[in-house]
Each structure stands twice: as structure tokens, then as C-alpha cells.
Amino acid sequence: MGNFYFDNSATSHPKPPEVSEYINIYLKGGGTYGRSAYDRVIAVSRVVENARLMLANLIGTKHTAHIFFTSNSTHALNLAIKGFSYPKKRILISPLEHNAVTRQALHLQQTFGVDYDILPHHSDGFIDLDAIRKLNLKLYDLCIVNHVSNVNGIIQPLDELKTLIGAVPLLVDASQSAGYIPIEADSWNIDMLALTGHKGLMGPTGTGCLFVRNPELITPLMHGGTGSRSDSFSMPHFTPDRFEAGTPNVLGIYGLFGALSAKVLPNFNAEAFKGLLDLIAQLKTFKLIRSASFNRQAFLFSIISNYFTPSELANQLFKRFGIETRSGLHCAPLAHKTLGTFPKGTVRISLSKYHTPGDLNYLYTALKELDHERK
Amino acid sequence: MNENSGKCLLLFQSIHRVMQAERIISSLGISYQIVPVPKEFSSECGMCIEVLCSSNNILVAELQRNNIFFNKVKVHI
């Protein structure tokens, strides 16, 4: 039996065995993070802090204390966006943003009069770096970019973009990139980065983090107990405590620690993935929604059919072939407007490191059969 | 009493720093234990690290090199 789950951009499956191993260790051992100093608490605190260190290493920063645990990317993006100040009342966002950003952009507009402009881009949503040079960057408080689109899988050029925008703080949504492609937060000079634990990192849902290079950039989203400075009614000024009110999701962080410890290598290589895309591109009744250049393509893409609506196609793939995909707008209407697939959306195919070349071939065979029936 | 005799407590701002310090102390092969923060030293409700005061020099240098700030208090028995 192959692995026909192709919805890893929604949430990864399967998880490495270490995830359930560590969750079970926590369920048996119990304990909370900090606040006391008996063995059970010390053991939990070690795992939580080791997970924080591993996340810092994963995104290429030495500022471990500037990694704040959150319940997911959306929570992390809310912490960053709602905690930021906007004296110029204008921000830049990429053309392929998820609603985790666009709904907040609308909220900023309606509540505080902060307007947003969309970064200049090519037809596949890739940021037009030459056009960035012509922007009046002094107008903007913040620039927000989805590192990898959750619709067409394009990888945005963060390093070059940050070089061009200079002093404008850059907030990165790494929901679809973390765990799949390298991130170098320090050498790229990224100001803030949000990620989730349950997609590319293959940890449990309910985990994620925000990295903030200069914590003075934001104010806390939540206020409450931290186990430190308990004599004060104010949040501590030091990190990570300042941004981590309340007991963290220790159970989830144990699972995330297991996932980060697992070191899973992909069962397929870039050549096999490119081969799959090339074969699908030859099917007459389907259109691939992907990066114009394979060099900028992450392990997810979309397809649309000349005959099936996205939901019909996803249903055919599941009912007849057992292939699980996601259809519709993927919570990213702006991305679909950019790519010309709004309002119907697409069927998204998102791979896992556990997929084999045989699984990719099975997916292609199913699409080929549907294609041949309709030709 | 000599300043380098007996036991010292290293007090940190946060659990994050305690755990960072523990990794460093452990890697140096210095004997230590994690203990509750005595109420007379701090309002913290967390933990601190107890070491032999004689291990201070190398330890202080290494913690400072890693930007880990702490207060040191001598334990009077």
C-alpha cells in the first residue's frame, strides 16, 4: 500500500514515530514548564528549551531567546502584526498571501487606517525585484511575505528582497517552507518569521513560533503569568517570557521536539519531482499552477481541469484512487486572484518527505486516467 | 571564610536562561544541581543553579561569553 495522502500543506501525515514517542513520554511523566524546581518540571523545561534551540537552529538564528512559542503560524502572525506599530500607516504585502495575513491587513485598514500595497510581481506571483528598486520604500512601516505560496509552491527570494528593502522590517510567513527548504534568518537579516510545527516540520498541530530579531519591535498580544517577575503586575521586559503568557502547550512541544529530533530525509529527489511535473504538464485536460521556474518551486503545486471543478476533481481522485488532496481557495483568495484561479480555486497537491517515486507515479497514473477519459 | 569555598547560587531572569546555562555548565563538566530559588533572594517562582563557588571563574567567563546574565549569591549554611 502506497502513501496517497497528498495534503501535507494542510497538515503533514504520517508523522515520524518520534512524535508519538515524545508525546507518550510527556503523558506518562507529566509536569509543567518552569515555575518550580522538582525533577518533573526540570525534565519538561529541558525539552521545551531544547525544542526552542532546535527551532532557532532550523531557521538559522543564534537569538534563541527571541523564539516565542505560539499555537500555530496564524497565532504567530497575529502576535507580529497586532503587536507592531504603524506610524506611516502603510504596509507592503506579497501577492500570494494567505488569509492569516490578508484578513489582518483588512483589520488594520478598517480599525487603524493602515493601508496595504501589493508588492510588484510576475504572473506566477514571484516578486519583481527590479520593480522593487523603483518603489518609494520610505512610505512603508512593514513588508510581509509568504516564503512559499500555499497555492502554487513558489519560493520567494527573501535574501534579495531584504537587501532591496533595507530598513523596512520584513515579516516572513514560513508556514509552507519551514522543514522543506533552508531558512537563514540571520544571514538574510529577516526581522520577524512565523512558522507552524505541524506541516513541513511534521510535528503535532497546536505548535508554532514567532522569531523576532529585535523584540522592541512588538508588544505582547497576551498578558498573564510567566513564572518570572511574579511580584509585578507588568509583563517581564525580557524574552521569551515577555511574549509567552500562560502555560505553554507542553504536550505539543514534546511532539514537536520528537519531530525535530527525527531528521527525516526525503524518499524522492528533485529530479523525480520535476519528472512528475513534466508528465502532468503533458496531460491535455489539466493545467499546472506552479512557479515559472523549477528552481523556485517547493514541493507543492496546484492543478485545474478543463472538465472538473476543483471539488469534483478532488472527489474523483479520492473516490476512485484513494488520493487525498485539497480543493478550493486554500484560505488564500489574494493568491488565486494573482494567479487567475479565483473564485473556483484549484486542487492542491502537496508532498511529504515520506512519499516515494512510486507514490508520485501512482498520482500521475490517476491523473492520466482521468485525462484520457475526457480527451 | 574564603569567597571560593562553599556553595553559590546562580540566579537567572528566566527558565530559558537557566536551561541555557545548564547546557553550558554540563558541557564544562562542572558539578551542579538545579534547585528552587530561595524566597529571600528573589520573587521568582522558578529555579536556579547551585554550584561550588570554586568553579566560578571558568563558569562566569563562559556564561558571559554566551551573553547569559545572572546574579551570584553565596549560600550561608
Tab-separated table of C-alpha atoms in Angstrom, chain A residues 45-202:
chain	number	residue	atom	x	y	z
A	45	SER	CA	11.805	22.620	30.931
A	46	ARG	CA	14.796	20.908	29.290
A	47	VAL	CA	12.667	19.527	26.466
A	48	VAL	CA	10.866	22.842	25.887
A	49	GLU	CA	14.153	24.748	25.785
A	50	ASN	CA	15.824	22.143	23.586
A	51	ALA	CA	12.900	22.459	21.172
A	52	ARG	CA	13.364	26.238	21.185
A	53	LEU	CA	17.076	25.801	20.433
A	54	MET	CA	16.313	23.371	17.600
A	55	LEU	CA	13.845	25.841	16.069
A	56	ALA	CA	16.477	28.582	16.261
A	57	ASN	CA	18.972	26.314	14.507
A	58	LEU	CA	16.371	25.361	11.908
A	59	ILE	CA	15.736	28.957	10.879
A	60	GLY	CA	19.381	29.958	11.121
A	61	THR	CA	19.399	32.339	14.061
A	62	LYS	CA	21.600	32.450	17.128
A	63	HIS	CA	18.980	34.503	19.003
A	64	THR	CA	17.322	31.594	20.784
A	65	ALA	CA	15.622	33.835	23.358
A	66	HIS	CA	13.834	35.612	20.510
A	67	ILE	CA	11.875	32.489	19.552
A	68	PHE	CA	8.398	32.617	21.110
A	69	PHE	CA	6.182	29.538	21.149
A	70	THR	CA	2.728	30.010	19.668
A	71	SER	CA	-0.136	27.675	18.839
A	72	ASN	CA	0.416	27.939	15.059
A	73	SER	CA	1.526	30.337	12.310
A	74	THR	CA	-1.699	32.325	12.468
A	75	HIS	CA	-1.146	32.993	16.158
A	76	ALA	CA	2.484	33.940	15.441
A	77	LEU	CA	1.441	36.302	12.633
A	78	ASN	CA	-1.176	37.898	14.894
A	79	LEU	CA	1.477	38.443	17.560
A	80	ALA	CA	3.738	40.100	15.000
A	81	ILE	CA	1.161	42.156	13.103
A	82	LYS	CA	-1.040	43.254	16.007
A	83	GLY	CA	1.964	43.984	18.224
A	84	PHE	CA	3.689	46.168	15.613
A	85	SER	CA	3.196	49.938	15.349
A	86	TYR	CA	2.378	51.739	12.098
A	87	PRO	CA	3.262	55.443	12.230
A	88	LYS	CA	3.341	55.715	8.417
A	89	LYS	CA	0.021	53.854	8.144
A	90	ARG	CA	1.130	51.828	5.137
A	91	ILE	CA	2.477	48.319	4.629
A	92	LEU	CA	3.561	46.089	1.755
A	93	ILE	CA	2.335	42.530	1.347
A	94	SER	CA	3.214	39.880	-1.217
A	95	PRO	CA	0.706	38.911	-3.936
A	96	LEU	CA	0.412	35.336	-2.646
A	97	GLU	CA	-0.549	35.961	0.972
A	98	HIS	CA	-2.747	33.626	2.980
A	99	ASN	CA	-5.756	34.920	4.899
A	100	ALA	CA	-3.614	34.725	8.039
A	101	VAL	CA	-2.114	37.957	6.670
A	102	THR	CA	-4.775	39.408	4.370
A	103	ARG	CA	-7.547	39.287	6.962
A	104	GLN	CA	-5.247	41.092	9.368
A	105	ALA	CA	-4.359	43.632	6.679
A	106	LEU	CA	-8.071	44.365	6.272
A	107	HIS	CA	-8.448	44.594	10.047
A	108	LEU	CA	-5.583	47.114	10.183
A	109	GLN	CA	-7.205	49.118	7.403
A	110	GLN	CA	-10.665	49.164	8.965
A	111	THR	CA	-9.533	49.696	12.546
A	112	PHE	CA	-6.430	51.877	12.320
A	113	GLY	CA	-6.485	53.254	8.778
A	114	VAL	CA	-3.345	51.326	7.798
A	115	ASP	CA	-3.416	50.715	4.038
A	116	TYR	CA	-1.595	47.979	2.175
A	117	ASP	CA	0.052	47.821	-1.219
A	118	ILE	CA	0.855	44.597	-3.033
A	119	LEU	CA	4.475	44.010	-3.962
A	120	PRO	CA	5.163	44.193	-7.699
A	121	HIS	CA	5.305	40.700	-9.152
A	122	HIS	CA	5.405	38.464	-12.203
A	123	SER	CA	2.413	36.462	-13.429
A	124	ASP	CA	3.285	33.449	-11.259
A	125	GLY	CA	3.403	35.690	-8.178
A	126	PHE	CA	7.203	35.821	-7.997
A	127	ILE	CA	8.258	39.195	-6.599
A	128	ASP	CA	9.605	41.527	-9.267
A	129	LEU	CA	12.909	42.572	-7.742
A	130	ASP	CA	13.668	45.137	-10.431
A	131	ALA	CA	10.366	46.892	-9.763
A	132	ILE	CA	11.099	46.952	-6.011
A	133	ARG	CA	14.009	49.286	-6.769
A	134	LYS	CA	11.545	51.858	-8.097
A	135	LEU	CA	9.304	51.856	-5.003
A	136	ASN	CA	9.370	54.712	-2.535
A	137	LEU	CA	10.198	52.490	0.425
A	138	LYS	CA	10.121	55.380	2.890
A	139	LEU	CA	6.325	55.160	2.741
A	140	TYR	CA	6.173	51.774	4.453
A	141	ASP	CA	6.227	50.539	8.048
A	142	LEU	CA	6.443	46.823	7.288
A	143	CYS	CA	6.743	44.314	4.443
A	144	ILE	CA	5.077	40.880	4.778
A	145	VAL	CA	5.989	37.967	2.518
A	146	ASN	CA	4.772	34.392	2.282
A	147	HIS	CA	8.055	32.482	1.788
A	148	VAL	CA	6.390	29.610	-0.091
A	149	SER	CA	2.931	30.027	-1.581
A	150	ASN	CA	0.412	27.513	-0.282
A	151	VAL	CA	-1.250	27.564	-3.721
A	152	ASN	CA	1.470	27.246	-6.365
A	153	GLY	CA	4.504	26.482	-4.199
A	154	ILE	CA	6.638	29.341	-5.459
A	155	ILE	CA	9.658	30.205	-3.301
A	156	GLN	CA	10.125	33.949	-2.789
A	157	PRO	CA	13.651	35.460	-2.807
A	158	LEU	CA	13.843	36.642	0.799
A	159	ASP	CA	17.560	37.363	0.823
A	160	GLU	CA	17.473	39.608	-2.255
A	161	LEU	CA	14.222	41.241	-1.182
A	162	LYS	CA	15.546	42.213	2.250
A	163	THR	CA	18.681	43.616	0.662
A	164	LEU	CA	16.488	45.814	-1.530
A	165	ILE	CA	14.008	46.989	1.099
A	166	GLY	CA	16.775	47.701	3.619
A	167	ALA	CA	15.381	49.428	6.685
A	168	VAL	CA	11.763	48.350	6.117
A	169	PRO	CA	11.199	45.481	8.578
A	170	LEU	CA	10.473	42.161	6.851
A	171	LEU	CA	7.943	39.722	8.338
A	172	VAL	CA	8.083	36.240	6.777
A	173	ASP	CA	5.329	33.642	6.823
A	174	ALA	CA	7.303	30.391	6.718
A	175	SER	CA	4.288	28.108	7.191
A	176	GLN	CA	4.953	26.152	3.999
A	177	SER	CA	8.723	26.460	3.852
A	178	ALA	CA	9.957	25.518	7.334
A	179	GLY	CA	11.170	21.950	7.275
A	180	TYR	CA	11.285	21.771	3.486
A	181	ILE	CA	13.738	24.407	2.343
A	182	PRO	CA	16.649	26.135	4.101
A	183	ILE	CA	15.989	29.348	6.042
A	184	GLU	CA	18.837	31.640	7.091
A	185	ALA	CA	17.160	34.265	9.280
A	186	ASP	CA	20.407	35.846	10.482
A	187	SER	CA	22.356	35.971	7.242
A	188	TRP	CA	19.252	37.147	5.319
A	189	ASN	CA	18.590	39.707	8.071
A	190	ILE	CA	14.945	38.699	8.472
A	191	ASP	CA	13.231	40.809	11.124
A	192	MET	CA	10.347	38.508	12.036
A	193	LEU	CA	9.397	34.986	10.979
A	194	ALA	CA	6.323	32.902	11.765
A	195	LEU	CA	6.137	29.140	11.385
A	196	THR	CA	3.937	26.222	12.316
A	197	GLY	CA	5.005	22.887	13.730
A	198	HIS	CA	2.585	20.536	12.001
A	199	LYS	CA	3.348	20.987	8.297
A	200	GLY	CA	6.912	20.658	6.977
A	201	LEU	CA	8.298	20.077	10.446
A	202	MET	CA	5.919	17.097	10.824
